[in-house]
Coordinates of C-alpha atoms and ligand atoms in Angstrom, one line a residue:
X1 CA 48.6 287.8 60.9
X2 CA 45.6 287.0 63.0
X3 CA 42.6 285.3 61.6
X4 CA 44.6 283.6 58.8
X5 CA 44.3 280.1 60.3
X6 CA 41.6 277.9 58.9
X7 CA 40.7 275.5 61.7
X8 CA 39.7 271.9 61.0
X9 CA 40.5 269.8 58.1
X10 CA 40.6 271.2 54.6
X11 CA 37.9 269.5 52.5
X12 CA 39.9 268.6 49.4
X13 CA 37.4 268.0 46.6
X14 CA 39.4 268.9 43.6
X15 CA 39.6 265.9 41.2
X16 CA 43.2 265.4 42.1
X17 CA 45.3 265.6 44.0
X18 CA 43.0 263.5 46.2
X19 CA 43.1 262.8 49.9
X20 CA 46.1 260.7 50.9
X21 CA 45.1 258.2 53.7
X22 CA 47.0 258.6 56.9
X23 CA 48.5 255.1 56.6
X24 CA 49.9 256.0 53.2
X25 CA 51.4 259.3 54.6
X26 CA 53.0 257.2 57.4
X27 CA 54.3 254.7 54.9
X28 CA 56.1 257.5 53.1
X29 CA 57.7 258.8 56.3
X30 CA 60.9 256.8 55.9
X31 CA 64.5 257.5 56.2
X32 CA 66.3 257.8 52.8
X33 CA 67.9 254.7 51.6
X34 CA 70.4 253.6 48.9
X35 CA 68.4 252.9 45.8
X36 CA 71.2 250.7 44.5
X37 CA 71.3 248.5 47.7
X38 CA 70.7 244.8 47.5
X39 CA 67.5 245.3 49.6
X40 CA 65.9 247.9 47.3
X41 CA 64.4 245.4 44.8
X42 CA 62.3 243.9 47.6
X43 CA 60.4 247.2 47.5
X44 CA 60.3 247.8 43.8
X45 CA 59.9 244.5 42.0
X46 CA 56.5 243.5 43.3
X47 CA 55.2 247.0 42.4
X48 CA 55.3 246.2 38.7
X49 CA 53.2 243.0 38.9
X50 CA 50.8 244.6 41.3
X51 CA 50.3 247.6 39.1
X52 CA 49.6 245.3 36.2
X53 CA 46.6 244.0 38.2
X54 CA 45.4 247.6 38.5
X55 CA 45.7 248.1 34.7
X56 CA 44.1 244.7 34.2
X57 CA 46.9 243.4 32.0
X58 CA 48.9 240.2 31.9
X59 CA 50.9 241.0 28.9
X60 CA 51.6 244.7 29.4
X61 CA 54.8 246.2 30.8
X62 CA 54.7 248.9 33.5
X63 CA 57.0 251.8 33.6
X64 CA 57.2 254.1 36.6
X65 CA 58.6 257.6 36.1
X66 CA 59.2 260.3 38.7
X67 CA 56.9 262.8 37.0
X68 CA 53.3 263.9 36.9
X69 CA 50.8 262.3 34.5
X70 CA 52.0 264.7 31.8
X71 CA 55.4 262.9 31.8
X72 CA 53.6 259.6 31.2
X73 CA 51.7 261.2 28.3
X74 CA 55.0 262.1 26.8
X75 CA 56.5 258.7 27.4
X76 CA 53.6 256.9 25.8
X77 CA 54.0 258.8 22.5
X78 CA 57.7 259.4 22.2
X79 CA 58.7 255.8 22.8
X80 CA 56.4 254.4 20.2
X81 CA 56.1 257.1 17.5
X82 CA 58.3 259.0 15.1
X83 CA 58.1 262.6 14.1
X84 CA 55.6 263.0 11.3
X85 CA 53.5 260.0 12.4
X86 CA 49.8 260.7 12.1
X87 CA 47.5 260.2 15.1
X88 CA 43.8 260.5 15.4
X89 CA 42.5 262.2 18.6
X90 CA 39.1 263.1 20.0
X91 CA 39.1 266.5 21.7
X92 CA 36.3 267.4 24.2
X93 CA 38.0 269.0 27.2
X94 CA 41.1 270.7 28.4
X95 CA 43.0 267.4 29.1
X96 CA 42.3 265.9 25.7
X97 CA 43.4 269.3 24.2
X98 CA 46.7 269.4 26.2
X99 CA 47.6 265.8 25.2
X100 CA 47.2 266.8 21.5
X101 CA 49.3 269.9 22.0
X102 CA 52.0 267.8 23.6
X103 CA 51.9 265.3 20.7
X104 CA 52.3 268.2 18.2
X105 CA 55.3 269.7 20.1
X106 CA 56.9 266.3 19.5
X107 CA 56.4 266.7 15.7
X108 CA 53.5 264.3 15.5
X109 CA 50.7 265.2 13.2
X110 CA 47.4 265.0 15.0
X111 CA 44.0 264.7 13.2
X112 CA 41.6 266.2 15.7
X113 CA 38.0 265.2 16.0
X114 CA 36.4 267.9 18.0
X115 CA 33.4 266.8 20.0
X116 CA 31.1 269.1 22.0
X117 CA 32.5 269.6 25.5
X118 CA 30.2 267.5 27.8
X119 CA 30.4 264.6 25.4
X120 CA 33.2 262.2 24.7
X121 CA 35.0 260.1 22.1
X122 CA 32.7 259.2 19.2
X123 CA 33.4 255.6 18.1
X124 CA 31.4 256.0 14.8
X125 CA 33.4 259.0 13.7
X126 CA 36.6 257.2 14.7
X127 CA 35.6 254.2 12.6
X128 CA 34.7 256.4 9.7
X129 CA 38.1 258.2 9.8
X130 CA 40.0 254.9 10.0
X131 CA 38.0 253.3 7.2
X132 CA 38.8 256.3 5.0
X133 CA 42.5 255.8 5.8
X134 CA 43.1 253.1 3.2
X135 CA 46.9 253.3 3.3
X136 CA 47.0 253.1 7.1
X137 CA 48.8 256.3 7.6
X138 CA 47.1 256.8 11.0
X139 CA 49.4 255.1 13.5
X140 CA 47.4 255.6 16.6
X141 CA 44.2 256.7 18.2
X142 CA 44.4 258.8 21.4
X143 CA 41.5 258.8 23.9
X144 CA 41.2 260.4 27.3
X145 CA 39.1 257.8 29.2
X146 CA 37.9 260.3 31.8
X147 CA 38.0 263.9 30.8
X148 CA 38.5 265.5 34.2
X149 CA 37.7 269.0 33.0
X150 CA 34.1 268.2 32.0
X151 CA 33.3 265.1 34.1
X152 CA 32.9 262.9 31.0
X153 CA 33.8 259.2 30.7
X154 CA 34.3 257.8 27.2
X155 CA 33.7 254.2 26.2
X156 CA 37.2 252.9 25.5
X157 CA 35.9 249.4 24.7
X158 CA 33.7 250.9 22.0
X159 CA 36.7 252.8 20.5
X160 CA 38.6 249.5 20.3
X161 CA 35.6 247.9 18.5
X162 CA 35.6 250.8 16.1
X163 CA 39.3 250.3 15.3
X164 CA 38.7 246.6 14.8
X165 CA 35.5 247.1 12.7
X166 CA 37.5 249.4 10.4
X167 CA 40.1 246.6 10.1
X168 CA 42.8 249.2 11.0
X169 CA 46.1 248.5 12.7
X170 CA 46.3 251.8 14.6
X171 CA 47.4 251.5 18.2
X172 CA 45.2 252.7 21.0
X173 CA 46.6 255.2 23.4
X174 CA 44.5 255.9 26.5
X175 CA 44.9 258.5 29.2
X176 CA 43.6 256.9 32.4
X177 CA 44.8 259.7 34.8
X178 CA 41.5 260.2 36.4
X179 CA 40.1 256.7 35.8
X180 CA 42.6 254.1 36.6
X181 CA 42.2 252.7 40.1
X182 CA 38.8 254.4 40.4
X183 CA 36.8 253.3 37.3
X184 CA 36.8 250.0 35.7
X185 CA 39.7 249.9 33.3
X186 CA 40.6 246.8 31.2
X187 CA 43.9 247.2 29.3
X188 CA 44.0 243.7 27.8
X189 CA 40.3 243.2 27.2
X190 CA 40.0 246.6 25.5
X191 CA 43.2 246.1 23.5
X192 CA 44.8 249.3 24.8
X193 CA 48.4 249.6 23.6
X194 CA 49.6 252.3 26.0
X195 CA 47.7 253.4 29.0
X196 CA 49.0 256.0 31.4
X197 CA 48.1 257.4 34.8
X198 CA 49.5 259.6 37.6
X199 CA 49.8 258.9 41.3
X200 CA 47.7 261.7 42.7
X201 CA 44.2 260.5 41.9
X202 CA 42.8 257.0 42.2
X203 CA 46.2 255.8 43.6
X204 CA 45.7 258.2 46.6
X205 CA 49.3 259.4 46.6
X206 CA 50.9 262.8 46.2
X207 CA 51.7 263.8 42.6
X208 CA 55.1 262.6 41.5
X209 CA 54.7 259.3 39.8
X210 CA 53.8 259.1 36.1
X211 CA 52.9 255.5 35.2
X212 CA 52.7 254.0 31.7
X213 CA 51.8 250.5 30.7
X214 CA 52.7 249.3 27.2
X215 CA 51.3 246.3 25.4
X216 CA 53.5 243.9 23.4
X217 CA 52.5 245.7 20.2
X218 CA 53.6 249.0 21.8
X219 CA 56.9 247.5 22.8
X220 CA 57.4 246.3 19.3
X221 CA 56.6 249.7 17.9
X222 CA 59.6 251.1 19.9
X223 CA 61.7 250.0 16.9
X224 CA 60.2 252.7 14.8
X225 CA 59.7 255.1 17.8
X226 CA 62.4 257.6 17.1
X227 CA 60.9 260.7 18.6
X228 CA 63.5 262.5 20.7
X229 CA 63.5 261.3 24.2
X230 CA 66.0 260.8 27.0
X231 CA 64.5 260.9 30.5
X232 CA 61.4 259.0 29.4
X233 CA 63.1 256.3 27.4
X234 CA 61.5 253.0 28.1
X235 CA 64.7 251.2 27.0
X236 CA 66.7 252.5 30.0
X237 CA 64.0 251.2 32.3
X238 CA 63.9 247.9 30.5
X239 CA 67.6 247.5 31.2
X240 CA 67.3 248.1 35.0
X241 CA 63.7 247.5 36.2
X242 CA 63.8 243.7 36.0
X243 CA 66.4 243.7 38.7
X244 CA 64.5 246.2 40.7
X245 CA 66.5 249.3 39.9
X246 CA 66.0 252.5 38.0
X247 CA 68.1 254.3 35.4
X248 CA 68.3 257.3 37.8
X249 CA 67.4 258.1 41.3
X250 CA 63.7 257.1 41.8
X251 CA 61.2 258.9 44.1
X252 CA 61.9 256.5 46.9
X253 CA 59.3 257.8 49.3
X254 CA 56.6 257.7 46.7
X255 CA 57.4 254.1 45.9
X256 CA 56.9 253.3 49.6
X257 CA 53.6 255.1 49.4
X258 CA 52.7 253.2 46.3
X259 CA 53.2 249.9 48.0
X260 CA 50.9 251.0 50.8
X261 CA 48.4 252.3 48.3
X262 CA 48.3 249.0 46.5
X263 CA 47.7 247.3 49.9
X264 CA 44.8 249.7 50.5
X265 CA 43.3 248.9 47.1
X266 CA 43.7 245.2 47.7
X267 CA 42.1 245.3 51.1
X268 CA 39.0 247.0 49.7
X269 CA 39.1 245.1 46.5
X270 CA 39.4 246.9 43.1
X271 CA 35.9 246.0 42.1
X272 CA 34.5 247.3 45.4
X273 CA 36.5 250.5 44.8
X274 CA 34.6 250.9 41.5
X275 CA 31.2 250.3 43.1
X276 CA 32.0 252.8 45.9
X277 CA 32.9 255.4 43.3
X278 CA 29.7 254.7 41.4
X279 CA 27.6 255.1 44.6
X280 CA 29.4 258.3 45.6
X281 CA 29.0 259.8 42.2
X282 CA 25.3 258.9 42.3
X283 CA 25.0 260.9 45.5
X284 CA 26.7 263.9 43.9
X285 CA 24.4 263.7 40.9
X286 CA 21.3 263.5 43.1
X287 CA 22.4 266.7 44.8
X288 CA 22.9 268.5 41.4
X289 CA 19.4 267.4 40.4
X290 CA 17.9 268.6 43.7
X291 CA 19.6 272.0 43.2
X292 CA 17.9 272.3 39.8
X293 CA 21.3 272.5 38.1
X294 CA 22.9 270.7 35.2
X295 CA 26.0 268.7 34.8
X296 CA 28.4 269.7 32.0
X297 CA 28.1 266.0 30.9
X298 CA 25.2 266.1 28.4
X299 CA 23.7 262.6 28.9
X300 CA 23.9 259.9 31.5
X301 CA 26.1 257.8 29.2
X302 CA 28.9 260.4 29.6
X303 CA 28.6 260.7 33.4
X304 CA 31.8 260.3 35.2
X305 CA 32.0 258.4 38.5
X306 CA 35.1 260.3 39.6
X307 CA 34.3 264.0 39.0
X308 CA 31.1 266.0 38.5
X309 CA 31.3 269.3 36.6
X310 CA 28.4 271.4 37.7
X311 CA 27.1 274.3 35.5
X312 CA 26.3 277.5 37.4
X313 CA 23.2 279.3 36.2
X314 CA 23.7 282.1 33.6
X315 CA 24.8 285.4 35.2
X316 CA 26.9 283.7 37.9
X317 CA 30.6 282.8 37.9
X318 CA 31.7 279.4 39.0
X319 CA 35.0 280.9 40.2
X320 CA 33.0 282.9 42.8
X321 CA 31.5 279.6 44.1
X322 CA 35.0 278.2 44.3
X323 CA 36.5 281.2 46.0
X324 CA 33.7 281.5 48.6
X325 CA 33.8 277.7 49.4
X326 CA 37.5 278.0 49.9
X327 CA 37.6 281.2 52.0
X328 CA 34.5 280.6 54.1
X329 CA 34.2 276.9 54.4
X330 CA 37.8 275.6 53.9
X331 CA 36.5 273.5 50.9
X332 CA 38.5 273.1 47.8
X333 CA 36.4 272.7 44.6
X334 CA 37.7 272.2 41.1
X335 CA 37.8 275.2 38.7
X336 CA 36.3 275.4 35.2
X337 CA 39.2 275.2 32.7
X338 CA 39.6 277.0 29.3
X339 CA 36.3 276.9 27.4
X340 CA 34.3 276.3 30.5
X341 CA 36.1 278.7 32.8
X342 CA 33.6 280.5 35.1
X343 CA 30.8 278.4 33.8
X344 CA 31.1 275.5 36.2
X345 CA 32.7 274.2 39.3
X346 CA 33.8 270.6 39.9
X347 CA 33.4 268.2 42.8
X348 CA 36.0 265.5 42.6
X349 CA 34.7 262.3 44.2
X350 CA 37.6 259.9 43.7
X351 CA 40.2 258.3 45.8
X352 CA 40.0 257.8 49.5
X353 CA 36.6 259.1 50.5
X354 CA 33.2 258.1 51.9
X355 CA 29.6 259.2 52.0
X356 CA 30.0 261.6 54.9
X357 CA 33.0 263.3 53.5
X358 CA 31.1 263.9 50.2
X359 CA 28.1 265.2 52.1
X360 CA 30.4 267.8 53.7
X361 CA 31.5 268.9 50.2
X362 CA 27.9 269.0 49.0
X363 CA 26.8 271.1 52.1
X364 CA 29.7 273.5 51.5
X365 CA 29.0 273.9 47.8
X366 CA 25.4 274.6 48.7
X367 CA 26.3 277.3 51.2
X368 CA 28.8 278.9 48.8
X369 CA 26.2 279.0 46.0
X370 CA 23.7 280.6 48.3
X371 CA 26.3 283.1 49.5
X372 CA 26.8 284.4 46.0
X373 CA 23.1 284.5 45.3
X374 CA 22.4 281.3 43.4
X375 CA 18.9 280.2 44.5
X376 CA 19.5 276.7 45.7
X377 CA 17.6 275.5 48.7
X378 CA 19.8 274.9 51.6
X379 CA 19.9 271.2 52.5
X380 CA 18.3 270.1 49.3
X381 CA 21.5 268.6 47.8
X382 CA 22.5 267.1 51.1
X383 CA 19.1 265.5 51.5
X384 CA 19.1 264.1 48.0
X385 CA 22.5 262.6 48.4
X386 CA 21.6 261.2 51.8
X387 CA 18.5 259.5 50.2
X388 CA 20.7 258.1 47.5
X389 CA 23.2 256.7 50.0
X390 CA 20.5 255.3 52.2
X391 CA 19.0 253.6 49.2
X392 CA 22.4 251.9 48.8
X393 CA 22.4 251.0 52.4
X394 CA 19.0 249.4 52.1
X395 CA 20.2 247.4 49.1
X396 CA 23.2 246.2 51.0
X397 CA 21.0 245.2 53.9
X398 CA 18.8 243.2 51.6
X399 CA 21.9 241.5 50.1
X400 CA 23.2 240.7 53.6
X401 CA 19.9 239.0 54.7
Ligands
PLP1 N1 45.0 263.8 32.0 C1 44.0 264.0 32.8 C2 42.7 263.3 32.4 C3 44.1 264.8 33.9 O1 43.1 265.0 34.7 C4 45.4 265.4 34.2 C5 45.5 266.2 35.4 O2 44.6 266.5 36.1 C6 46.4 265.1 33.3 C7 46.2 264.3 32.2 C8 47.7 265.8 33.6 O3 48.3 265.1 34.7 P1 49.4 265.9 35.6 O4 48.7 267.1 36.1 O5 49.6 264.9 36.7 O6 50.6 266.1 34.8

């Protein structure tokens, strides 16, 4: 069929999967090998220690599954909980909703605190619920650190303080799928008991690795954790991982990619990665302001540095912006999910990207909006983001002098 080819690079600006750097793609281009060979642990054993640095934990234990992030969600709960256990969860977007549904399918009883979409976990309400739970029936608190559906980041440290202030022993379960390796995440300092992530966002890999990290308290809770599980059982990994092996065939190519991704993160420096994400997100937000549009995130304290969810004006459909951007400009933007379907589009600004790449996405979003009749001034978002980035450049110059 003629005319079907889209020349040039696809501008991938969904909030995951993210762009995979060429060097990571090359690192995965390897011949298959025996995952039980004496050489295999040379690849695998360092990965656990290096991932601990990404989670910022010394005492935690890392588990790598061949799954997407959803598998890691399942592993976190089924290894440490028993059917009928009560969990407290904040719900403020599609991913917090889906994790709750997964917990329920495993027979866990979830007390849901609904928060307005565009806001996040409410530490005061969490503390109140835990204080009221005098007999400590609530076994865990579930929080999605970065709600990818709405572009909202919650304050996990504040949730830990709320649990402690209530003097409650509940464990803290955190979804870091769209935060870990992009936003500052401190497993030990924040007293997170199980943190999970997936490979296709901040780790700059294809989807296919679900990674969980469990604290000592979480490992001890495995004694009572008799939810049904097989593939995701930590125990089988604990028996094989220390020697560099897996209980089943691992995703060998992704492990090669992971090693390279960790090198990439080390070379930039994790703290610099966070600063870059903050700078890029600031540019995206400057563009949104210049367009006269609003983010789904209600207040600056909720703003996510990895994804911006941008509300389209009443009478317009966000899906039309996304379809136009894709068809005319080869730009992939993120869709509005569930409650916010049609009301917004998302620009993912996480993983391997820089200012000029993001300016391309902003330019494309601007054109697509104008194409469907949204009255944004062409160039206004690009100029605002440029000014934001130049401001950063000037500051860097001052620092260098
Ligand atoms: N949690 C969050 C915050 C996510 O953004 C996603 C996916 O985008 C998931 C969980 C589910 O992860 P996966 O699609 O890798 O199973």
